[in-house]
Coordinates of C-alpha atoms in Angstrom, one line a residue:
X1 CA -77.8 230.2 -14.5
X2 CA -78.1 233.7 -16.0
X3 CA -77.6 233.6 -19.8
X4 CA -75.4 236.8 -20.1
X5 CA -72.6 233.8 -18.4
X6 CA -72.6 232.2 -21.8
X7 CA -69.8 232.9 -23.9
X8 CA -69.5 232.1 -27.4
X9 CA -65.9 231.3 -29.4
X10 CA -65.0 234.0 -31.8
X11 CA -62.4 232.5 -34.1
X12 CA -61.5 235.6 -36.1
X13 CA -61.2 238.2 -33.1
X14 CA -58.9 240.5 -35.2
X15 CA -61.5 240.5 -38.5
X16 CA -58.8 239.6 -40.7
X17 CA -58.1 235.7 -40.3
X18 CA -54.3 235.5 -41.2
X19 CA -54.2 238.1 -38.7
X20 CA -55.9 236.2 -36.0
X21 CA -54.1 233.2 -36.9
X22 CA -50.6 235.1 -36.4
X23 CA -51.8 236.6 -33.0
X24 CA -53.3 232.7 -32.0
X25 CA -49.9 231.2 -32.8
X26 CA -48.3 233.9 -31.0
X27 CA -47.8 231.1 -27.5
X28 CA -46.6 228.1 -29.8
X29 CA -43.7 230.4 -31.3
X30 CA -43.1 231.6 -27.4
X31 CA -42.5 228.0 -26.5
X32 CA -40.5 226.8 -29.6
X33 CA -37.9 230.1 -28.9
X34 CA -38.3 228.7 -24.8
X35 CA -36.7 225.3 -26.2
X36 CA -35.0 225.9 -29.0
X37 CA -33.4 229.6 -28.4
X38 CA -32.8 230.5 -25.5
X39 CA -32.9 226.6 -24.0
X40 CA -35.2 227.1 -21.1
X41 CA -36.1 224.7 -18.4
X42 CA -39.3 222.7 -20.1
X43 CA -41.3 223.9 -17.0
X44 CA -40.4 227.5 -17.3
X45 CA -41.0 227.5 -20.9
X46 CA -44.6 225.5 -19.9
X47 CA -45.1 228.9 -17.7
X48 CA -44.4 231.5 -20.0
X49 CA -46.6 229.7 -22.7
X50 CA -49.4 229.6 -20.7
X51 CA -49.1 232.8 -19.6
X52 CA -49.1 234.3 -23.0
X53 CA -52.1 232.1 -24.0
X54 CA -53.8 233.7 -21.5
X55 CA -53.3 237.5 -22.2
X56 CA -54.4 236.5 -25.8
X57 CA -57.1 234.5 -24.7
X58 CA -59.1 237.2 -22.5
X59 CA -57.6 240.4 -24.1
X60 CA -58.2 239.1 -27.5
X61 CA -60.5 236.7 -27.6
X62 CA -62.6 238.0 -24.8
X63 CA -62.8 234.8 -22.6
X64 CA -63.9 235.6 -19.3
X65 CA -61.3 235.6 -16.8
X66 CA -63.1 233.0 -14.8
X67 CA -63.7 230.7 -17.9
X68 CA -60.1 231.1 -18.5
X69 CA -58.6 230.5 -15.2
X70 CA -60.7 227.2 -15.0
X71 CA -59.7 225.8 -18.2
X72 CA -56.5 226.2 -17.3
X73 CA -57.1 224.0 -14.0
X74 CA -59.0 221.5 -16.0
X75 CA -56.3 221.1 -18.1
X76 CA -53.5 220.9 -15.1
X77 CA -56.0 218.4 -13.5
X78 CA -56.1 216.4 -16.3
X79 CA -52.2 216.5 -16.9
X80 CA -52.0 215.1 -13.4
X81 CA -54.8 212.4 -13.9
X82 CA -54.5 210.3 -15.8
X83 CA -51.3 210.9 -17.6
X84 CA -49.1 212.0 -15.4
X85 CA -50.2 208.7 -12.9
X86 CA -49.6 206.3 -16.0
X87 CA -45.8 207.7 -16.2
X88 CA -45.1 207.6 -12.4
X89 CA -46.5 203.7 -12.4
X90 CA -44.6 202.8 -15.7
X91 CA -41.2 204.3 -14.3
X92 CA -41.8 202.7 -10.3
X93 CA -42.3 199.2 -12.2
X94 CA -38.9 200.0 -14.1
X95 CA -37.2 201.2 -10.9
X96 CA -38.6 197.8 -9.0
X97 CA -37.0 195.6 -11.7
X98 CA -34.0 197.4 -11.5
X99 CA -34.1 197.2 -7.5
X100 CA -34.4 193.6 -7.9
X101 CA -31.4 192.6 -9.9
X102 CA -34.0 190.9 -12.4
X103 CA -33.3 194.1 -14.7
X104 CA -29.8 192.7 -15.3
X105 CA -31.0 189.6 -16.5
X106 CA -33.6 190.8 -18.6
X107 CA -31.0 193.2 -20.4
X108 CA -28.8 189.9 -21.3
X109 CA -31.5 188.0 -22.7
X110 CA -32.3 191.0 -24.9
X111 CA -28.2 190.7 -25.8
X112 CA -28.6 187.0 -26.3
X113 CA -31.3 187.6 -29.3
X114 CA -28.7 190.2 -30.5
X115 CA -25.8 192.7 -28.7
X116 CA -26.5 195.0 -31.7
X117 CA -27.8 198.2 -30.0
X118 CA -29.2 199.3 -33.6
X119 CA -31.5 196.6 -33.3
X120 CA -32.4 196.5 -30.4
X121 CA -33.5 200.1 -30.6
X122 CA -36.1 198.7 -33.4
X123 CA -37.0 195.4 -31.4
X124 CA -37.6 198.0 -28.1
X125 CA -38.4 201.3 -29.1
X126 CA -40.4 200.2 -32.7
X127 CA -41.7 196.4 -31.8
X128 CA -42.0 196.2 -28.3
X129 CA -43.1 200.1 -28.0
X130 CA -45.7 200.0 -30.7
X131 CA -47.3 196.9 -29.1
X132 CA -47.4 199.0 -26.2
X133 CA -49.5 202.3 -27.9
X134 CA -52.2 200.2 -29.2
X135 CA -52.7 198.7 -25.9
X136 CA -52.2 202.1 -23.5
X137 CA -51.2 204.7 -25.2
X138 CA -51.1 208.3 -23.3
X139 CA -47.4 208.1 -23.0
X140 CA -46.7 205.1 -21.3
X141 CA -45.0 203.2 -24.7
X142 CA -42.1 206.2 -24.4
X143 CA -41.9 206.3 -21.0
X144 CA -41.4 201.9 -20.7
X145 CA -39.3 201.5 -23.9
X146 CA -37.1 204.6 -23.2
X147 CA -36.7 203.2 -19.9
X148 CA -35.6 199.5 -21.0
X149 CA -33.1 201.2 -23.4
X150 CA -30.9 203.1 -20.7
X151 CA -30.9 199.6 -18.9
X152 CA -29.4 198.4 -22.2
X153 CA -26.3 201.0 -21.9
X154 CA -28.0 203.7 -24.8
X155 CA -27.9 207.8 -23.4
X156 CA -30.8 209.2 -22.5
X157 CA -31.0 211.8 -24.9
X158 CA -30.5 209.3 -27.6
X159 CA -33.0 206.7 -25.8
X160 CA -36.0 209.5 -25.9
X161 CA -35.1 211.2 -29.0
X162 CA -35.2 207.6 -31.0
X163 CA -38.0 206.1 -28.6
X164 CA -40.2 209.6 -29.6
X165 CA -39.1 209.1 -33.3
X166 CA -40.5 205.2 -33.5
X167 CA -43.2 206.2 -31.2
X168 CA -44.8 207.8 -34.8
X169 CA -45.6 204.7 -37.0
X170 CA -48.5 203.3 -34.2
X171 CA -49.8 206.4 -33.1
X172 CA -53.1 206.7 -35.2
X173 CA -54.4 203.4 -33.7
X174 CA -53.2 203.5 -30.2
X175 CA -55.4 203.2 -27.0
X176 CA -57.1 199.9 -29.2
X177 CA -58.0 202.4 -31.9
X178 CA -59.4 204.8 -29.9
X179 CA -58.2 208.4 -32.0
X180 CA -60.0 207.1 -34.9
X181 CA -63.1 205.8 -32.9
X182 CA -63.5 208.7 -31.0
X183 CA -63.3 211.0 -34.1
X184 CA -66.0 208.4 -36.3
X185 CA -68.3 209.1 -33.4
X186 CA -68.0 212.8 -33.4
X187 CA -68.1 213.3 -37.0
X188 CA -71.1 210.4 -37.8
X189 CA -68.7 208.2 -40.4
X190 CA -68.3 204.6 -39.8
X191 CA -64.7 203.9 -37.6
X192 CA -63.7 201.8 -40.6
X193 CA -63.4 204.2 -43.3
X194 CA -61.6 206.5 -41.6
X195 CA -59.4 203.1 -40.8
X196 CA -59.2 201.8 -44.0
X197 CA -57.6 204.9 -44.7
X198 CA -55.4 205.7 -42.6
X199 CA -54.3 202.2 -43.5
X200 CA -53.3 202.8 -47.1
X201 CA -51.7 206.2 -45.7
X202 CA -49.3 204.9 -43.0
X203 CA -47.6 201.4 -44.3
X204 CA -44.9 203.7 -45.9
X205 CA -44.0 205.5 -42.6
X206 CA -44.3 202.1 -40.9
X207 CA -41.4 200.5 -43.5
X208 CA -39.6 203.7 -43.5
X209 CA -39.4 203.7 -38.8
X210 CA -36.8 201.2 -38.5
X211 CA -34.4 202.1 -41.5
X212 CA -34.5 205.6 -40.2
X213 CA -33.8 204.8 -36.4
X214 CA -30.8 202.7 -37.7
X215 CA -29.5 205.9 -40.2
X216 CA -30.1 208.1 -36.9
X217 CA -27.9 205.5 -34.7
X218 CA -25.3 204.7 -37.4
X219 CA -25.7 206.9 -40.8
X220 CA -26.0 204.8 -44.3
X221 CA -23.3 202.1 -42.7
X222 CA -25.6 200.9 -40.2
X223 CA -28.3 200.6 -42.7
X224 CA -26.2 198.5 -44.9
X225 CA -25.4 196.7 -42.1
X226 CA -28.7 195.6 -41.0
X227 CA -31.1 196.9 -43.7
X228 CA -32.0 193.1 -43.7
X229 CA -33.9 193.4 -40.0
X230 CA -34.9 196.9 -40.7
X231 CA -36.7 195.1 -43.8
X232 CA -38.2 192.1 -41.7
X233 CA -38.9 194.7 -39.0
X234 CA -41.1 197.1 -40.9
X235 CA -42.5 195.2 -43.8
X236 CA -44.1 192.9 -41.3
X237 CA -45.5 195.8 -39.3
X238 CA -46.8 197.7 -42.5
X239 CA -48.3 194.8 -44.0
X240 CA -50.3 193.7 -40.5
X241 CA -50.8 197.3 -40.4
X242 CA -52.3 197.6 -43.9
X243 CA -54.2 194.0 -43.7
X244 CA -56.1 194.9 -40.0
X245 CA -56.7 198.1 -40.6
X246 CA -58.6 198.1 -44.1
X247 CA -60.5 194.9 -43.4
X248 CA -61.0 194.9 -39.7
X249 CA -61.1 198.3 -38.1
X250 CA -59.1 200.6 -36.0
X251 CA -58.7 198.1 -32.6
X252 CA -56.0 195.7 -33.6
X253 CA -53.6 197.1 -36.0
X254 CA -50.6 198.3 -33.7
X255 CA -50.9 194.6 -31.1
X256 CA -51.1 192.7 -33.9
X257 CA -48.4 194.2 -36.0
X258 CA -46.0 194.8 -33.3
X259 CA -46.7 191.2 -31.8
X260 CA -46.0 189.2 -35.6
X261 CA -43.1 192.0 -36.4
X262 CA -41.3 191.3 -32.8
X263 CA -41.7 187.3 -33.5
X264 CA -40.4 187.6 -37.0
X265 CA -37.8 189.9 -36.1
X266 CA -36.6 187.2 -33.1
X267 CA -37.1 184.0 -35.3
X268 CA -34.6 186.3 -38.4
X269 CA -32.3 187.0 -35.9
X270 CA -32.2 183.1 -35.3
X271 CA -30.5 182.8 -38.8
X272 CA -29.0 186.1 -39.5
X273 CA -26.8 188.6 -37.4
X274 CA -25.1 192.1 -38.7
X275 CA -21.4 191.1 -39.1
X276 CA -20.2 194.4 -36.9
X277 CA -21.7 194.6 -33.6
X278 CA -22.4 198.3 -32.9
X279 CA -22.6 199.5 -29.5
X280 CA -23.0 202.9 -28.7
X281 CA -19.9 203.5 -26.5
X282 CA -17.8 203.8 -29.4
X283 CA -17.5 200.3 -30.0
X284 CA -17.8 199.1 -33.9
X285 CA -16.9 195.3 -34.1
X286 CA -17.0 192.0 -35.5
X287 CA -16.1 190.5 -32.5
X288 CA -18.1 188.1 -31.0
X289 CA -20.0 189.7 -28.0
X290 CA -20.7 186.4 -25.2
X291 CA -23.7 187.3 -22.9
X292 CA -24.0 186.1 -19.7
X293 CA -25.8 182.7 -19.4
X294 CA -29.2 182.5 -16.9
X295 CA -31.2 179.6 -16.0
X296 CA -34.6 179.6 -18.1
X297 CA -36.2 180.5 -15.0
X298 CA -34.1 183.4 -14.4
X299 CA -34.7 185.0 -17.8
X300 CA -38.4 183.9 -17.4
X301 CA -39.1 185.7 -14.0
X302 CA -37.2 189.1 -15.3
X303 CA -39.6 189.2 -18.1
X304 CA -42.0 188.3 -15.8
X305 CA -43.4 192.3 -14.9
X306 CA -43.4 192.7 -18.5
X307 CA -45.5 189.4 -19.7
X308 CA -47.9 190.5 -16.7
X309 CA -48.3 194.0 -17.7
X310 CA -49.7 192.6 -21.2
X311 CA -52.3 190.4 -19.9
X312 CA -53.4 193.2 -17.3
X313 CA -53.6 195.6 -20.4
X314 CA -56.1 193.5 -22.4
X315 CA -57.7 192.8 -19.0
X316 CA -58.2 196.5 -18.9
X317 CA -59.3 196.8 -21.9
X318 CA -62.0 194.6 -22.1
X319 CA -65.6 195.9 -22.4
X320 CA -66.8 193.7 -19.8
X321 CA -63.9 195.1 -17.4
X322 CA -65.1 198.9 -18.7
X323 CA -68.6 198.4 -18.1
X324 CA -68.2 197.6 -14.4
X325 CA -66.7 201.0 -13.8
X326 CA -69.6 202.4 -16.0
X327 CA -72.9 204.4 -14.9
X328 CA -74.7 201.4 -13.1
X329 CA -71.8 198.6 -13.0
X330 CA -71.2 197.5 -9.8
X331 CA -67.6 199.2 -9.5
X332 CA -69.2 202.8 -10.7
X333 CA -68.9 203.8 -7.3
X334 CA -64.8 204.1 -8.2
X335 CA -65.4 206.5 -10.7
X336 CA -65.6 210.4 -9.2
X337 CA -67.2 213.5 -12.0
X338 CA -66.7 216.8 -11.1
X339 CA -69.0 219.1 -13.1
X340 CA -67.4 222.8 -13.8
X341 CA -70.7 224.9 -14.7
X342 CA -69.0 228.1 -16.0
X343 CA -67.1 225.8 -18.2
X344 CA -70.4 224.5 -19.8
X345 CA -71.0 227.7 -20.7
X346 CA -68.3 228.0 -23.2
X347 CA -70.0 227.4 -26.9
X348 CA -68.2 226.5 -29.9
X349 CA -70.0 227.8 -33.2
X350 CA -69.4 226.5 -36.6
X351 CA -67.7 225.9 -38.9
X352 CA -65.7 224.5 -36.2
X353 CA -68.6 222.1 -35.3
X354 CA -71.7 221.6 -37.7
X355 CA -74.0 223.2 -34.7
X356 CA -73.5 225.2 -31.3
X357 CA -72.6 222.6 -28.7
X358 CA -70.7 223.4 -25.0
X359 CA -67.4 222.1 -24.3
X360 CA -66.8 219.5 -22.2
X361 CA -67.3 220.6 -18.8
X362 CA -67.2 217.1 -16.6
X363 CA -64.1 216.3 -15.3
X364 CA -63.6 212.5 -14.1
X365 CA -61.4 210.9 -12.3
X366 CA -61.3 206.5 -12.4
X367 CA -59.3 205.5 -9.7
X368 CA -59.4 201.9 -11.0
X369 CA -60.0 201.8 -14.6
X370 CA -57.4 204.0 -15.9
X371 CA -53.9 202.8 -17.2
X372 CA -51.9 204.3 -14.6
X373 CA -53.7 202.1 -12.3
X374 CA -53.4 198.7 -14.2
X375 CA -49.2 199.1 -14.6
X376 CA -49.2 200.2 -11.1
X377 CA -51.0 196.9 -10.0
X378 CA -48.2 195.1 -12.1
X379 CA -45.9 196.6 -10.1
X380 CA -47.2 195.6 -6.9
X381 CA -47.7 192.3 -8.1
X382 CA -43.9 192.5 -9.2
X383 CA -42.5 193.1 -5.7
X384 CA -44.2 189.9 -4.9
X385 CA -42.8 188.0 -7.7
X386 CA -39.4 188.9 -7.3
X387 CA -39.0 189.3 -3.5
X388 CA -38.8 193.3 -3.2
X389 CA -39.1 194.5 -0.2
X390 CA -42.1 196.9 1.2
X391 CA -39.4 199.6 2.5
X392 CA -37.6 199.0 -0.6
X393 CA -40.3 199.3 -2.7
X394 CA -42.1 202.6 -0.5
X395 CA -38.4 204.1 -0.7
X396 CA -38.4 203.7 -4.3
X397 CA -41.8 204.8 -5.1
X398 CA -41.4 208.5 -3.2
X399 CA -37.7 208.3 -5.6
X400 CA -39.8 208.2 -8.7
X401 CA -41.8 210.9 -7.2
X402 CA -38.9 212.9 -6.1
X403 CA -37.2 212.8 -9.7
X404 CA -40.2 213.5 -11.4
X405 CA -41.6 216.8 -9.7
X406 CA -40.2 218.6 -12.5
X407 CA -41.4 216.5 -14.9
X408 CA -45.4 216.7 -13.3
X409 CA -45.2 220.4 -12.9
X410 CA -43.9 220.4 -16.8
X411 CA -46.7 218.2 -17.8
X412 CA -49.4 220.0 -15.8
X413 CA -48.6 223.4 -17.5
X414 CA -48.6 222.5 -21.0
X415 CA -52.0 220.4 -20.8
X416 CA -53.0 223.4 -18.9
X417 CA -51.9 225.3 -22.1
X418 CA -53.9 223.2 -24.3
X419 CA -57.3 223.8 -22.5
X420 CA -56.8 227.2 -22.7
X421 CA -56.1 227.5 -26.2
X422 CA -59.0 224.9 -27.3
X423 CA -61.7 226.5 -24.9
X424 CA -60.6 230.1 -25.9
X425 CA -60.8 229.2 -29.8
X426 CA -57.1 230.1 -30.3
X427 CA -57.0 226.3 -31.4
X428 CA -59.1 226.7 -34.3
X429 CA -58.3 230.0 -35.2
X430 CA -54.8 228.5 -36.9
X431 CA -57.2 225.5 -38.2
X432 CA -59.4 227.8 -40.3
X433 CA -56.5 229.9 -41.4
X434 CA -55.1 226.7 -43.0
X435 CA -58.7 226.1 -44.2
X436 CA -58.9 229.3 -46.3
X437 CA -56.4 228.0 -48.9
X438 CA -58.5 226.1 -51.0
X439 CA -56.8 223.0 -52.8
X440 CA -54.0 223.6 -51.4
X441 CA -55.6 222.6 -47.9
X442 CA -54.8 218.8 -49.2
X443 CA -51.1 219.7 -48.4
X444 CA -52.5 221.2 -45.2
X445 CA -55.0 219.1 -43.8
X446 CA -52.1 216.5 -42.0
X447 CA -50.4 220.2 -40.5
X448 CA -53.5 220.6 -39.1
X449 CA -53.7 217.4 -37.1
X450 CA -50.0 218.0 -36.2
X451 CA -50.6 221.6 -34.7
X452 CA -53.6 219.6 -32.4
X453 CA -51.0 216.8 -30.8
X454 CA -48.8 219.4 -30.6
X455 CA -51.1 221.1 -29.0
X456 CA -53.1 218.5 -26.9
X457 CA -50.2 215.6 -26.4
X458 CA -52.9 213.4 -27.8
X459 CA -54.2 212.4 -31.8
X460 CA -57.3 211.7 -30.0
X461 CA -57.8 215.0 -29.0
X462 CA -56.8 216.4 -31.9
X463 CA -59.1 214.3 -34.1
X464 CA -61.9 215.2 -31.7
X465 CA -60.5 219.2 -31.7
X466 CA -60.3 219.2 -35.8
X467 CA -62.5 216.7 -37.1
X468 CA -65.3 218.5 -37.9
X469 CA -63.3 221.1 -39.7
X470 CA -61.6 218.3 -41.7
X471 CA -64.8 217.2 -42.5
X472 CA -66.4 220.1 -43.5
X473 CA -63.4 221.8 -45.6
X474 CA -63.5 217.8 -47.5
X475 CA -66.9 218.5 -48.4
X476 CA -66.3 222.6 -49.7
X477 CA -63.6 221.0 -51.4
X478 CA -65.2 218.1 -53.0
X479 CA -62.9 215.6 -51.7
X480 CA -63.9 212.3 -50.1
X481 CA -64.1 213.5 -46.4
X482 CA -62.4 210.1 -45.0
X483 CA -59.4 211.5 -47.1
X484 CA -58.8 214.5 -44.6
X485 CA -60.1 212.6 -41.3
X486 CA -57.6 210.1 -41.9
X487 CA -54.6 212.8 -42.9
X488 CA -55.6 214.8 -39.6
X489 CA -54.4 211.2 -37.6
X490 CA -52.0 210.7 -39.4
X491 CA -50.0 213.9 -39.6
X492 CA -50.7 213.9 -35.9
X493 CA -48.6 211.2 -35.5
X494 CA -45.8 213.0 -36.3
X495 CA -46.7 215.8 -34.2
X496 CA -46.6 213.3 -30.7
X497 CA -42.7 213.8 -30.8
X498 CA -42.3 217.5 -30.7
X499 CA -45.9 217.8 -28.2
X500 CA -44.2 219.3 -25.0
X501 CA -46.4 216.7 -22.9
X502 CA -44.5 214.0 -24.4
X503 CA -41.3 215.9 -24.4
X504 CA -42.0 216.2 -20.4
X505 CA -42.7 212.4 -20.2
X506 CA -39.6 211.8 -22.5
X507 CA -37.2 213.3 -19.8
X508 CA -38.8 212.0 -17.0
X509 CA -39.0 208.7 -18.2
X510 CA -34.7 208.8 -18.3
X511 CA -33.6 210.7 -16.0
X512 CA -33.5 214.7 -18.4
X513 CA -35.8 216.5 -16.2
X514 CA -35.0 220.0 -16.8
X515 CA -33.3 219.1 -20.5
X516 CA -36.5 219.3 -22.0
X517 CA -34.9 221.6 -24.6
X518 CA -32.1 219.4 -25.9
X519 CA -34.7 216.7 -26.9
X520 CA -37.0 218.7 -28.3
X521 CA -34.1 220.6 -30.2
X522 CA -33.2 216.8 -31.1
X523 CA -37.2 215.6 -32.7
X524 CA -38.1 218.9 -34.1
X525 CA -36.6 219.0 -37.2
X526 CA -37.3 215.2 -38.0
X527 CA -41.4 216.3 -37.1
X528 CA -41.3 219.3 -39.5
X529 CA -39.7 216.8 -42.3
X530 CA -42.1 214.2 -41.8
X531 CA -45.2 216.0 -41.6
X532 CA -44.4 217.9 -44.4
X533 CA -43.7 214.7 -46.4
X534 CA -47.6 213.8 -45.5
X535 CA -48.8 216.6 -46.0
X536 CA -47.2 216.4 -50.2
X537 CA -48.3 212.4 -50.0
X538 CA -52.0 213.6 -49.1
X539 CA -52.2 216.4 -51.4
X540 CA -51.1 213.5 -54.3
X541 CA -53.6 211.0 -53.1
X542 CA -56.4 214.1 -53.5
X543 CA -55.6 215.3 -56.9
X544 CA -53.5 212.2 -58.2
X545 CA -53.6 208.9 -56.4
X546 CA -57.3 209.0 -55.9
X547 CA -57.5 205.2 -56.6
X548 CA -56.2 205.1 -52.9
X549 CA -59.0 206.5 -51.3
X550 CA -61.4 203.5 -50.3

C-alpha cells in the first residue's frame, strides 16, 4: 500500500466554514425540493441526491473518485443488508397472515379491546411499535405497525405518517439500547450517564406521543374524547421510561415501557371507553360497534406470529445467541467480512474525532444473526402454524419482492448517499458549522443529531458520526458533556421520521411506493417543530435547568 492512497478529510474545503457548510448542505436541500417541490418519485429524488453529493464530494472536497464510488457501494450494500432484508421479512410475515384469514381475526380482537381507531393508533403504532424498536429497531417497528393498521381499515398515508410520528418517543434506546451503547463506547463515558440523561430529556416527548397522534387523527375533540388513554398511555411509558433508564441503563427502557403501557392501556380500556367511536371513514358515533366473536383459540393462533416474533427477538438478542455468530463461536462460519482497502485509507482528523483514525472499511454480512433473518424465521414458522401453503407462501414471498423493488432501489440510494457524505466529510462540515456558535450550540447540539438520522436512517449512526464533536464542543463550552451526547440522541429521534430511508420503508411497508413525497411532505413539518422544541429545552437545561443534568 503506497501512502500517497491515503486521503485525509478536509472539513472546511472552501476556507470559510459557513461557506463550506452551505456548499455541504447543498444535496440535503436538493432532496427536500425532490419531495417537497417538485414531488419526485423517492427513488429519483435518492438519484439526484447522490449524484450531487458526489460532484461536491470529489470536486470540492477532493475525495478520490475511487474512494468515492466505493462508499457509495458500501452504503447501497448496506441499505440492501441488513435493512432492506428486515423490511421484506416483516412485510412477507404480514402478507402470510393476511393469506391465512388469521389477519381477520387478529383485526377483531384488536376491535374487541376497543373499535376506536384513535386508540388503536396509540395501542399499535405507540405501544405495540415502541416494544418493537427496543427489541429490533432498523425499521422494522414502522414497517410491522404501519402494516397492522391498514389491516385495521386506516389509509396508508395516514398509517405511515402517524406510525413515523410515534415511531420518535423510543428511538434513543432502540436495538436494546444500542445508539447510546455504541456512542458510550466511542466517546469513553459510561452507557449510563448518557442514559440517565436522555432519561430526564425524553419523558415529556414520551407523554406528549399519544395526545398528539389523537390531535393529528381527530383535532382537540378527539383529545377530549380520549385524553384519559392518551394519559394512561403515555404517563406509563414516560415514567418506565424515566425509572429504567436513570437507574438501570440504556437496554430496557423502550420493552419495558411499552410492555407495562400496552397492559395498562388494555386493563383501562376494561373499565373505560370514549363515548363516540371514531373511525376513520367518516364515521363519528356513539353507537355501539359489535365485533365479530372467535373461539379463544382462534384469536390465540392469529396472534400467534406476533407472540413468536417476541420470543425469537429476545432469542436474538441474547449474548449467548450473539457470541456463537462471533470470531471463534461455533456458528462464525455464517458470518461473511469483506475488507474494502481504499476505503481504509480514508482518515478522519479532529476535531471531528480526538485523533486520526480510518473509517470503517469491513463490510459484513450475518446471514443468521441479523433481524431480518429472525422475523423471516417467524414467518416460516407461521406458514406452519396456520396451514399456509408452500406455493402460497413462494407466490407471496416474490409479491413482496415485486412491490417492493421500488422501495429497495429507494433505500439503497439514500444509504448510498449517506456513506458518501460521512466518508467525504460533507457530514461534519454542517456539524462544525453549528459548532462555531458558541452558547448558542446548546440550542444546536439536538439539530445536530437530527441532520445525522436524517442523514444515516439511524440515531446509532448518528451518535457514532457526531459524538465526538458533541463531546468536545461540551468541554470548549464548559458544559457537562453527557448534556450534548444525550441531546444528539435525542433530537435524532425526531429526525427518524423525515430520514428518506425510513420514508422508503414507510411506503413500502403500505403499499406508497413511489409516494414517497406525500409522506414526507406529511412528517416534515411536525420534525422541524419537534426538534426545534429540543433544541430550546436543551439550551434551558444548560444555562437554566442545570439541576437536571445527573
Amino acid at each position: 500500500m503506497e501512502y500517497m492512497e491515503v486521503w485525509k478529510q478536509v472539513y472546511n474545503p472552501l476556507g470559510n466554514a459557513w461557506l463550506s457548510a452551505f456548499v455541504a448542505f447543498l444535496p440535503i436541500l436538493l432532496f427536500f425540493v425532490s419531495l417537497v417541490v417538485l414531488k419526485l418519485k423517492g427513488h429519483t429524488a435518492g438519484f439526484l441526491t447522490v449524484l450531487c453529493a458526489a460532484i461536491i464530494a470529489v470536486f470540492v472536497y477532493g475525495m478520490p473518485m475511487d474512494k468515492m464510488l466505493l462508499s457509495f457501494v458500501y452504503g447501497a450494500l448496506y441499505g440492501l443488508w441488513p435493512i432492506a432484508w428486515i423490511i421484506i421479512s416483516a412485510i412477507f410475515l404480514y402478507k402470510l397472515t393476511v393469506k391465512s384469514g388469521y389477519f381477520d381475526i387478529l383485526r377483531e380482537s384488536i376491535i374487541a379491546i376497543t373499535p376506536d381507531q384513535r386508540i388503536q393508533v396509540v395501542l399499535i403504532g405507540f405501544c405495540f411499535g415502541a416494544f418493537l424498536e427496543g427489541a429490533i429497531g432498523f425499521g422494522g417497528p414502522v414497517a410491522i405497525s404501519a402494516a397492522l393498521l391498514v389491516g385495521l381499515g386506516l389509509r396508508p398515508l395516514y398509517a405511515a405518517g402517524l406510525c413515523m410520528i410515534a415511531n420518535t418517543a423510543p428511538v434513543a434506546f432502540g436495538a436494546v439500547g444500542i445508539p447510546i451503547i455504541a456512542m458510550a463506547g466511542a466517546v469513553n463515558v459510561p452507557a449510563i450517564e448518557i442514559s440517565a440523561m436522555a432519561g430526564h430529556m425524553l419523558p415529556p416527548l414520551s407523554l406528549f406521543i399519544p395526545f398528539f397522534l389523537i390531535f393529528l387523527m381527530n383535532g382537540f375533540k378527539g383529545v377530549k374524547d380520549t385524553w384519559p388513554v392518551a394519559l394512561v398511555a403515555g404517563g406509563s411509558f414516560a415514567t418506565v421510561q424515566y425509572i429504567t433508564a436513570t437507574q438501570l441503563g440504556p437496554e430496557l427502557p423502550d420493552i419495558a415501557s411499552a410492555v407495562v403501557s400496552i397492559a395498562a392501556v388494555a386493563l383501562f380500556l376494561r373499565f373505560w371507553q370514549p363515548k363516540n367511536i371514531f373511525k376513520f371513514d367518516g364515521m363519528n358515533t356513539n353507537m355501539s360497534i359489535e365485533p365479530k366473536k372467535y373461539t379463544s383459540q382462534q384469536i390465540f393462533l392469529a396472534w400467534l406470529p406476533f407472540i413468536i416474533l417476541i420470543v425469537v427477538i429476545i432469542i436474538w438478542t441474547q449474548s449467548w445467541f450473539k457470541g456463537l455468530f462471533a470470531s471463534g463461536g461455533i456458528l462464525s462460519w455464517l458470518v461473511f467480512k469483506f475488507s474494502i482497502p481504499s476505503l481504509s485509507e480514508i482518515i478522519q482528523t479532529p476535531p471531528v474525532v480526538s485523533k486520526e483514525s480510518a473509517v470503517k472499511s469491513v463490510f459484513t454480512i450475518p446471514l443468521i444473526n441479523t433481524v431480518g433473518t429472525s422475523i423471516f424465521f417467524v414467518a416460516l414458522i407461521t406458514m406452519a402454524l396456520l396451514k399456509v401453503k408452500v406455493s402460497t407462501a413462494i407466490k407471496t414471498f416474490g409479491e413482496t419482492l415485486d412491490e417492493m423493488k421500488f422501495a429497495i432501489l429507494t433505500i439503497a440510494l439514500v444509504v448510498g448517499f449517506a456513506y458518501v457524505s460521512n466518508y467525504s466529510g460533507i457530514s461534519a462540515t454542517l456539524a462544525l458549522a453549528l459548532a462555531e456558535t458558541g452558547d448558542a450550540f446548546a440550542f444546536f447540539s439536538p439539530i445536530v443529531g437530527w441532520i445525522g438520522v436524517f442523514l444515516t436512517g439511524s440515531d446509532t449512526s448518528s451518535n457514532l458520526l457526531f459524538g465526538t464533536l458533541q463531546q468536545l464542543t461540551a468541554r470548549q463550552l464548559g458544559i457537562p458533556e453527557v448534556l450534548f451526547l444525550a441531546a444528539n440522541s435525542v433530537g435524532g429521534v425526531v429526525g427518524k421520521m423525515i430520514s428518506p430511508q425510513s420514508i422508503a420503508i414507510a411506503c413500502a411497508a403500505v403499499g406508497l411506493v413511489g409516494k414517497e413525497s406525500d409522506l414526507f411532505r406529511y412528517t416534515v413539518k411536525y420534525s422541524i417543530a419537534l426538534v426545534i422544541a429540543i433544541g430550546i429545552f436543551t439550551y434551558l437545561i444548560a444555562f437554566w435547568l442545570t439541576w437536571l443534568i445527573p
